[in-house]
XYZ file of C-alpha atoms in Angstrom:
556
model
C -143.699 41.013 -58.339
C -143.734 40.668 -54.543
C -140.622 42.061 -52.803
C -138.508 39.785 -50.629
C -138.701 40.843 -46.944
C -135.340 40.274 -45.222
C -136.997 40.751 -41.806
C -139.285 37.768 -42.337
C -138.349 34.392 -40.764
C -137.276 33.124 -44.184
C -135.157 36.202 -44.748
C -133.440 35.907 -41.379
C -132.751 32.225 -42.082
C -131.248 32.931 -45.500
C -129.187 35.915 -44.338
C -127.880 34.583 -41.002
C -128.008 30.803 -40.891
C -127.184 29.701 -44.439
C -123.883 31.662 -44.685
C -122.862 30.293 -41.266
C -123.554 26.734 -42.402
C -121.551 27.281 -45.596
C -118.665 28.829 -43.612
C -118.532 25.895 -41.181
C -118.708 23.385 -44.031
C -115.775 24.879 -45.946
C -113.635 25.778 -42.928
C -113.852 22.303 -41.375
C -114.891 23.768 -38.016
C -117.068 21.388 -36.003
C -119.248 22.164 -33.035
C -119.206 19.546 -30.285
C -122.667 19.615 -28.723
C -122.331 16.285 -26.883
C -122.687 16.324 -23.110
C -119.403 14.435 -22.544
C -117.490 16.435 -25.230
C -116.560 13.210 -26.974
C -115.493 15.037 -30.160
C -113.205 17.555 -28.462
C -109.498 16.789 -28.049
C -108.006 17.435 -24.629
C -105.356 20.102 -24.092
C -102.841 17.354 -23.237
C -103.474 15.654 -26.576
C -103.057 18.909 -28.471
C -99.699 19.595 -26.768
C -98.401 16.126 -27.628
C -99.447 16.432 -31.275
C -97.993 19.919 -31.630
C -94.637 18.741 -30.254
C -94.079 16.273 -33.128
C -91.356 17.378 -35.506
C -91.293 14.562 -38.085
C -93.930 12.851 -40.269
C -96.009 10.128 -38.611
C -98.229 7.595 -40.339
C -101.012 5.447 -38.896
C -102.155 2.274 -40.689
C -105.572 1.226 -39.392
C -106.643 -2.347 -40.118
C -110.357 -1.598 -39.924
C -111.531 -1.801 -43.499
C -113.686 -4.414 -45.193
C -116.837 -6.413 -44.527
C -117.433 -6.634 -40.777
C -120.280 -6.139 -38.271
C -121.955 -2.747 -37.870
C -120.488 -2.316 -34.369
C -117.003 -2.278 -35.871
C -118.195 0.211 -38.478
C -118.873 2.583 -35.590
C -115.376 1.975 -34.192
C -113.993 2.582 -37.680
C -115.918 5.862 -37.942
C -114.753 7.034 -34.502
C -111.137 6.153 -35.326
C -111.284 7.980 -38.646
C -112.755 11.078 -36.991
C -110.080 11.009 -34.269
C -107.240 10.783 -36.788
C -108.757 13.585 -38.881
C -108.755 15.783 -35.772
C -105.129 14.791 -35.114
C -104.180 15.823 -38.649
C -105.833 19.211 -38.196
C -103.584 19.851 -35.205
C -100.434 18.599 -36.951
C -100.424 18.171 -40.775
C -97.406 15.857 -40.453
C -99.810 13.111 -39.342
C -101.150 10.914 -42.133
C -103.294 7.806 -41.986
C -104.898 5.151 -44.140
C -107.377 2.330 -43.593
C -106.330 -1.101 -44.827
C -108.382 -4.203 -45.593
C -105.987 -7.100 -44.822
C -108.235 -9.548 -46.694
C -108.382 -7.467 -49.859
C -104.625 -6.816 -49.779
C -104.037 -10.567 -49.192
C -102.003 -10.114 -46.023
C -101.493 -13.451 -44.297
C -102.414 -13.963 -40.643
C -98.801 -14.960 -39.946
C -97.608 -11.584 -41.242
C -100.151 -9.697 -39.155
C -99.345 -11.709 -36.026
C -95.632 -11.102 -36.590
C -96.472 -7.386 -36.427
C -97.868 -7.918 -32.928
C -101.543 -8.263 -33.849
C -103.803 -10.945 -32.425
C -106.932 -11.952 -34.378
C -110.446 -11.330 -33.103
C -112.932 -14.012 -34.211
C -116.510 -12.710 -34.143
C -119.879 -14.325 -34.892
C -121.765 -12.796 -37.827
C -125.501 -13.466 -38.031
C -127.181 -12.804 -41.375
C -130.589 -14.137 -42.430
C -130.581 -16.646 -39.591
C -127.178 -18.051 -40.538
C -124.183 -17.830 -38.222
C -120.677 -17.491 -39.616
C -117.335 -16.343 -38.239
C -115.353 -13.271 -39.210
C -111.674 -12.890 -38.385
C -110.589 -9.302 -37.769
C -107.374 -7.578 -36.765
C -108.640 -4.362 -35.095
C -105.239 -2.714 -34.678
C -103.498 0.493 -35.632
C -99.815 0.520 -36.584
C -98.045 3.789 -35.807
C -94.814 4.520 -37.709
C -92.421 7.321 -36.841
C -88.771 7.828 -37.794
C -88.063 4.138 -38.607
C -89.875 3.016 -35.453
C -93.235 1.295 -35.275
C -95.727 -0.035 -32.754
C -98.985 -1.988 -33.049
C -101.781 -0.961 -30.692
C -105.126 -2.741 -30.179
C -108.233 -0.676 -30.800
C -110.545 -3.012 -28.885
C -110.542 -3.244 -25.089
C -109.943 -6.822 -23.944
C -111.982 -7.182 -20.777
C -113.751 -10.283 -19.507
C -117.332 -10.264 -18.259
C -118.724 -7.521 -20.509
C -120.958 -7.816 -23.567
C -120.101 -6.682 -27.087
C -121.860 -3.315 -26.735
C -119.982 -2.479 -23.529
C -116.742 -3.597 -25.125
C -117.314 -1.272 -28.057
C -118.230 1.655 -25.812
C -115.149 1.208 -23.634
C -112.961 0.864 -26.721
C -114.268 4.201 -28.015
C -113.818 5.775 -24.564
C -110.162 4.765 -24.527
C -109.455 5.547 -28.181
C -107.923 9.002 -27.696
C -105.686 7.830 -24.848
C -104.599 4.695 -26.691
C -103.604 6.620 -29.816
C -102.024 9.725 -28.317
C -100.099 7.930 -25.541
C -98.478 5.634 -28.089
C -97.770 8.583 -30.392
C -96.101 10.364 -27.463
C -93.957 7.336 -26.632
C -92.852 6.555 -30.173
C -92.100 10.195 -31.015
C -90.113 10.887 -27.832
C -86.514 11.876 -28.536
C -85.382 10.384 -25.236
C -87.127 7.652 -23.291
C -87.436 7.784 -19.528
C -85.428 5.280 -17.494
C -86.978 2.802 -15.074
C -84.683 1.095 -12.565
C -85.407 -2.351 -11.106
C -83.739 -2.635 -7.698
C -81.625 -5.809 -7.424
C -80.260 -6.143 -3.918
C -82.972 -7.260 -1.489
C -83.617 -10.836 -2.703
C -86.330 -9.550 -5.012
C -88.048 -11.528 -7.774
C -85.558 -13.171 -10.131
C -85.166 -12.385 -13.852
C -87.340 -15.340 -14.953
C -90.117 -14.477 -12.511
C -90.003 -10.796 -13.513
C -89.648 -11.379 -17.254
C -93.195 -10.244 -18.081
C -92.840 -6.967 -16.202
C -89.508 -6.221 -17.885
C -91.093 -6.816 -21.291
C -93.946 -4.380 -20.656
C -91.621 -1.802 -19.098
C -89.290 -1.869 -22.104
C -92.161 -1.187 -24.504
C -92.173 2.503 -23.591
C -89.199 3.017 -21.269
C -85.526 2.141 -20.900
C -85.711 -0.418 -18.096
C -82.770 -2.104 -16.425
C -81.405 -3.332 -13.098
C -80.021 -1.095 -10.381
C -77.304 -3.050 -8.563
C -75.330 -1.444 -5.696
C -71.699 -0.949 -6.605
C -70.482 -2.616 -3.444
C -72.848 -5.599 -4.032
C -74.125 -5.185 -0.465
C -76.264 -2.069 -0.043
C -77.117 1.218 -1.707
C -74.564 3.914 -0.871
C -73.639 7.409 -2.008
C -71.630 5.776 -4.802
C -74.912 4.735 -6.405
C -76.305 8.272 -6.559
C -75.143 8.980 -10.152
C -77.017 5.903 -11.397
C -80.134 6.665 -9.337
C -80.230 10.249 -10.607
C -80.625 8.878 -14.148
C -83.764 6.978 -13.160
C -87.203 8.517 -13.449
C -88.747 5.656 -11.491
C -87.581 2.823 -9.254
C -89.386 -0.531 -8.965
C -88.970 -2.628 -5.819
C -90.564 -6.049 -6.377
C -90.956 -8.400 -3.414
C -87.897 -7.512 -1.290
C -87.146 -10.223 1.267
C -83.956 -8.808 2.767
C -84.239 -5.934 5.242
C -83.205 -2.468 4.105
C -80.457 -0.819 6.107
C -80.900 2.624 7.630
C -78.422 4.058 5.133
C -80.389 2.602 2.228
C -83.577 4.155 3.545
C -81.951 7.594 3.477
C -80.820 6.985 -0.127
C -84.368 5.965 -1.147
C -85.862 8.884 0.789
C -83.700 11.350 -1.116
C -84.396 9.633 -4.430
C -88.053 10.434 -3.769
C -87.304 13.970 -2.517
C -85.522 14.649 -5.813
C -88.604 13.734 -7.820
C -88.035 9.989 -8.308
C -91.197 7.895 -8.652
C -91.457 4.543 -6.841
C -93.511 1.397 -7.372
C -93.511 -0.927 -4.358
C -94.706 -4.566 -4.368
C -94.316 -5.673 -0.754
C -94.877 -9.025 0.963
C -95.379 -8.525 4.694
C -95.958 -12.281 5.117
C -93.956 -15.161 3.683
C -96.419 -17.612 2.076
C -95.659 -19.511 -1.128
C -98.204 -21.527 -3.098
C -95.560 -23.915 -4.434
C -94.706 -25.011 -0.892
C -98.387 -25.387 0.012
C -99.090 -27.521 -3.078
C -96.249 -29.913 -2.248
C -96.903 -30.273 1.483
C -100.685 -29.551 1.613
C -99.971 -27.327 4.615
C -97.706 -24.353 5.280
C -97.103 -21.910 8.122
C -96.720 -18.311 6.871
C -94.739 -15.931 9.065
C -94.204 -12.155 9.085
C -91.447 -10.624 6.958
C -89.740 -7.553 8.384
C -87.904 -5.508 5.765
C -87.329 -2.620 8.172
C -89.582 -0.201 6.254
C -92.434 0.370 8.717
C -91.255 3.858 9.725
C -90.442 4.680 6.084
C -94.013 4.072 4.892
C -95.469 5.575 8.075
C -93.955 8.869 6.961
C -96.218 8.768 3.890
C -99.312 7.901 5.879
C -99.567 4.172 5.217
C -98.900 0.980 7.137
C -98.601 -2.543 5.728
C -100.059 -5.086 8.141
C -98.608 -8.608 8.616
C -101.913 -10.495 8.453
C -103.256 -12.500 5.505
C -106.449 -11.280 3.854
C -109.077 -13.849 2.876
C -111.858 -12.642 0.596
C -114.763 -15.114 0.587
C -116.682 -13.210 -2.104
C -114.189 -12.040 -4.733
C -111.564 -14.750 -5.265
C -109.707 -16.678 -7.958
C -110.123 -20.395 -8.533
C -107.522 -23.005 -7.694
C -107.350 -26.132 -9.857
C -106.660 -29.287 -7.832
C -106.697 -33.034 -8.363
C -109.911 -34.237 -6.709
C -110.136 -37.799 -8.023
C -109.008 -40.388 -10.517
C -110.798 -42.222 -13.325
C -109.087 -45.090 -15.121
C -105.724 -43.989 -13.817
C -106.220 -40.408 -15.088
C -106.326 -37.587 -12.520
C -109.532 -35.541 -12.418
C -109.167 -31.806 -11.856
C -111.668 -29.441 -10.272
C -111.499 -25.654 -10.021
C -112.353 -24.616 -6.472
C -112.609 -21.222 -4.705
C -109.417 -20.110 -2.949
C -109.956 -17.051 -0.713
C -106.218 -16.471 -0.260
C -106.145 -15.372 -3.929
C -108.549 -12.388 -3.795
C -109.391 -10.460 -6.933
C -108.923 -6.741 -7.344
C -111.972 -5.496 -9.226
C -112.151 -1.845 -10.197
C -115.069 -0.140 -8.475
C -114.120 3.488 -9.128
C -113.043 5.678 -12.027
C -109.341 5.665 -11.261
C -107.463 5.730 -14.597
C -105.002 3.098 -13.332
C -107.649 0.440 -12.764
C -110.435 1.399 -15.176
C -111.475 -1.049 -17.917
C -109.065 -3.865 -17.043
C -109.634 -7.496 -16.122
C -109.701 -8.415 -12.419
C -106.227 -8.383 -10.877
C -105.119 -11.540 -9.093
C -103.408 -11.160 -5.717
C -101.677 -14.112 -4.045
C -101.589 -14.203 -0.241
C -101.842 -10.411 0.057
C -101.853 -8.483 3.294
C -103.541 -5.116 3.818
C -102.664 -1.438 3.840
C -103.907 1.037 6.447
C -104.168 4.676 5.360
C -103.279 6.734 8.411
C -104.231 10.148 7.039
C -103.130 13.478 8.406
C -100.172 13.815 6.028
C -99.989 17.342 4.720
C -99.944 17.794 0.932
C -100.438 14.048 0.235
C -103.514 12.660 -1.535
C -104.139 8.953 -1.004
C -106.227 7.075 -3.572
C -107.356 3.485 -3.031
C -106.793 1.348 -6.123
C -108.063 -2.049 -4.977
C -109.688 -3.397 -1.844
C -111.412 -6.594 -0.728
C -115.154 -7.165 -0.496
C -117.337 -6.705 2.582
C -116.992 -10.441 3.252
C -113.372 -10.371 4.380
C -111.530 -12.447 6.955
C -108.136 -11.724 8.530
C -105.745 -14.529 9.429
C -103.058 -13.595 11.951
C -99.606 -15.131 11.464
C -97.733 -17.247 12.221
C -100.580 -19.650 11.575
C -101.223 -22.664 9.386
C -102.714 -22.398 5.905
C -104.176 -25.738 4.872
C -105.502 -26.801 1.471
C -108.403 -28.386 3.322
C -109.715 -24.866 3.960
C -110.932 -24.905 0.373
C -113.860 -27.083 1.470
C -115.314 -24.324 3.667
C -113.971 -21.000 2.486
C -116.253 -18.800 4.613
C -115.830 -20.574 7.942
C -113.667 -19.076 10.675
C -110.435 -20.903 11.436
C -107.962 -20.564 14.255
C -106.804 -16.962 14.821
C -109.204 -15.650 12.151
C -111.818 -12.940 12.486
C -114.311 -11.111 10.242
C -113.159 -7.715 9.067
C -114.156 -4.679 7.069
C -112.854 -4.383 3.469
C -109.068 -4.242 3.366
C -106.942 -2.196 0.975
C -104.538 -4.036 -1.354
C -103.044 -1.121 -3.308
C -102.864 2.680 -3.019
C -101.534 5.584 -5.056
C -99.996 8.575 -3.293
C -99.425 11.938 -4.897
C -98.402 15.364 -3.720
C -95.375 17.071 -2.183
C -93.715 14.499 0.055
C -91.803 15.512 3.185
C -88.575 13.732 4.078
C -88.636 11.431 7.098
C -85.107 12.662 7.879
C -85.776 16.393 7.689
C -85.098 16.812 11.422
C -82.757 13.870 11.981
C -78.987 13.622 12.159
C -78.816 11.400 9.044
C -79.402 14.418 6.809
C -75.862 15.644 7.442
C -74.393 12.593 5.714
C -76.217 13.210 2.446
C -74.854 15.939 0.103
C -77.503 18.363 -1.130
C -80.131 16.980 1.247
C -83.738 17.979 0.396
C -86.500 18.220 2.976
C -89.418 18.234 0.538
C -90.057 16.851 -2.921
C -91.673 18.572 -5.891
C -95.044 17.155 -7.008
C -94.444 13.431 -6.869
C -96.195 10.058 -7.056
C -95.860 6.650 -5.440
C -97.762 3.351 -5.677
C -97.683 0.752 -2.902
C -99.090 -2.771 -3.360
C -99.385 -5.163 -0.409
C -98.471 -8.199 -2.509
C -95.036 -9.041 -3.849
C -96.372 -11.579 -6.359
C -98.707 -9.235 -8.239
C -95.949 -8.692 -10.846
C -94.604 -12.241 -10.954
C -95.165 -14.422 -14.017
C -95.467 -18.187 -13.694
C -92.978 -20.623 -15.189
C -93.741 -23.680 -17.310
C -91.003 -26.129 -18.294
C -88.374 -23.515 -17.567
C -90.052 -20.848 -19.734
C -91.843 -17.748 -18.387
C -95.553 -17.521 -19.078
C -97.264 -14.196 -19.884
C -98.062 -12.227 -16.752
C -101.569 -12.758 -15.436
C -102.108 -16.078 -17.232
C -103.230 -19.009 -15.089
C -102.269 -22.055 -17.148
C -104.340 -24.506 -15.076
C -107.659 -22.637 -15.033
C -107.023 -20.961 -18.416
C -107.951 -17.562 -16.993
C -106.397 -14.242 -17.969
C -106.128 -11.683 -15.191
C -105.416 -7.968 -15.496
C -102.056 -7.905 -13.683
C -100.090 -6.896 -16.770
C -102.393 -4.038 -17.726
C -102.581 -2.877 -14.101
C -98.797 -2.595 -13.793
C -98.479 -1.010 -17.236
C -101.028 1.615 -16.204
C -99.213 2.050 -12.872
C -95.937 2.862 -14.644
C -97.665 5.190 -17.102
C -99.379 6.967 -14.192
C -96.107 7.461 -12.324
C -94.266 8.777 -15.380
C -97.109 10.729 -16.973
C -95.925 14.331 -17.102
C -98.479 15.300 -19.770
C -101.598 14.412 -17.782
C -102.653 11.938 -20.475
C -103.822 9.364 -17.927
C -106.851 11.554 -17.241
C -108.122 10.535 -20.691
C -108.695 7.009 -19.383
C -111.485 8.442 -17.235
C -113.464 9.618 -20.242
C -117.049 8.318 -20.128
C -119.368 8.030 -23.101
C -123.043 7.694 -22.320
C -124.586 4.731 -24.112
C -127.622 5.695 -26.177
C -128.702 2.324 -27.510
C -131.839 1.354 -29.391
C -134.301 -1.108 -27.874
C -133.387 -4.417 -29.520
C -136.741 -6.016 -28.667
C -138.667 -3.203 -30.341
C -136.380 -3.410 -33.374
C -137.195 -7.096 -33.765
C -140.936 -6.752 -33.111
C -141.487 -3.625 -35.207
C -138.983 -4.272 -37.994
C -141.605 -4.690 -40.751
C -143.547 -1.587 -39.665
C -140.473 0.634 -39.789
C -139.425 -0.784 -43.162
C -142.826 0.042 -44.658
C -142.741 3.489 -43.039
C -139.300 4.231 -44.523
C -140.503 3.053 -47.918
C -143.868 4.802 -48.077
C -143.309 8.009 -46.088
C -141.009 9.658 -48.683
C -143.544 8.795 -51.443
C -146.418 10.263 -49.418
C -144.438 13.450 -48.664
C -143.506 13.854 -52.359
C -147.150 13.277 -53.356
C -148.415 15.854 -50.870
C -145.850 18.424 -51.961
C -146.710 17.752 -55.624
C -150.417 18.116 -54.915
C -149.812 21.339 -52.972
C -147.700 22.747 -55.802
C -150.355 21.785 -58.376
C -153.123 23.380 -56.245
C -151.158 26.624 -55.752
C -150.333 26.808 -59.467
C -153.955 26.234 -60.451
C -155.164 28.843 -57.956
C -152.689 31.458 -59.200
C -152.945 30.914 -62.946
C -156.234 29.032 -63.366
């Protein structure tokens, strides 16, 4: 009998490789060989999962008969949750088929889930499938429903699936972090400078209260922020200033400066020009004028300047629905381009703006980044297109301009792309570090720890419209029936400011699409079916013939 040689290729394979394969199979260890490391959890995710002290369950409503693309999302979600459970055994999950369990749509919608209606093509027949691609996270008598599919206009189904998978880890772990937090961070909404009213800011308050304790910050003396308000401000992790129309006093600026120096995050939505669409619609013509809130030197300290000139984008703009005629006594509406409502479209990989619908700005101005500020990084979030016009104010804005959006009017000139929103991060230096005002503030600080700030040159970016006295969802244009990304943009902005776990970086994860050629699949379908059917039979026949020949040669 021939001896087995362990130094032969077969011997090396059996001795070295097979035991390793068996070890990996039983230990559950997986090797991530993908270029983008799509199957490796980030360090931030691991820290969040390890910090959980109580059991957490995830109900995933991705079970049943649905298109193959959703099968891939189901598989990716299952894998992700299995990896979560390896890090923390207190995490459990199950996949639920709402049709099989006879859950009504009303029950699912009451849980915060919105249906997705998809076309299903089988054997040339088109039908519709209603799905609820959500995950419900439950922790310590609290629960939250999170969508597993990215809702973004202008992309096809394959892109939508890819972006949903890219954002899966962030979507799951960020919500786990929020629901499992023992104490929620506080977000203050400044109420003193004639900002947006409660009805106009209803949508923002709703999104802020999903993950944070949000509430108004009202000066005790009902006039201006003073040292008496410091105890309340110190409780706030972030302060939101939405469309202030009353000038800040010098004392208030010192209070805000020190709020920032002590680590407070700020979100600014600033109108440098007073222009209201409601007034323009009623009178057909309006004269915008500059608004001075006495903050030019304040923002200059951080290397930015907000300019009092309207930005018109004649390439990227929202539509305005107007009455353009009448038939049989019924008004006829037409949606026309309105360059004073430019769209913010993400053109970089910033986690705040990635994978969201275009953001609608209304009569925005522009931001100049001055540079030269030590320890401050400035990141542009949104800017206009290369076909931009600047309108100096005071100057008339007329609805008749809609007929020729790219023509130059009075006091207008072509311009380079203008910035609508920026994010600042780094160690900020106080504007009052060498000024006499510092002596009036107890415990004055000249420099902040690592801090963040977002400035938007539009006070209406966070305003929701009203209809019959009721607030509409933020970003919804009732007349044109368009949904803009304002809500998601501001939600991401808050999460960015208050992200102390570096989870926002997960929104920048990219997965390379490796798709099959659909045309070849259609043209060569029959060939590949025959190949899959016959090839195994041919291989078995050849192996059988080889075995028979070797047996006959040895024993014949």
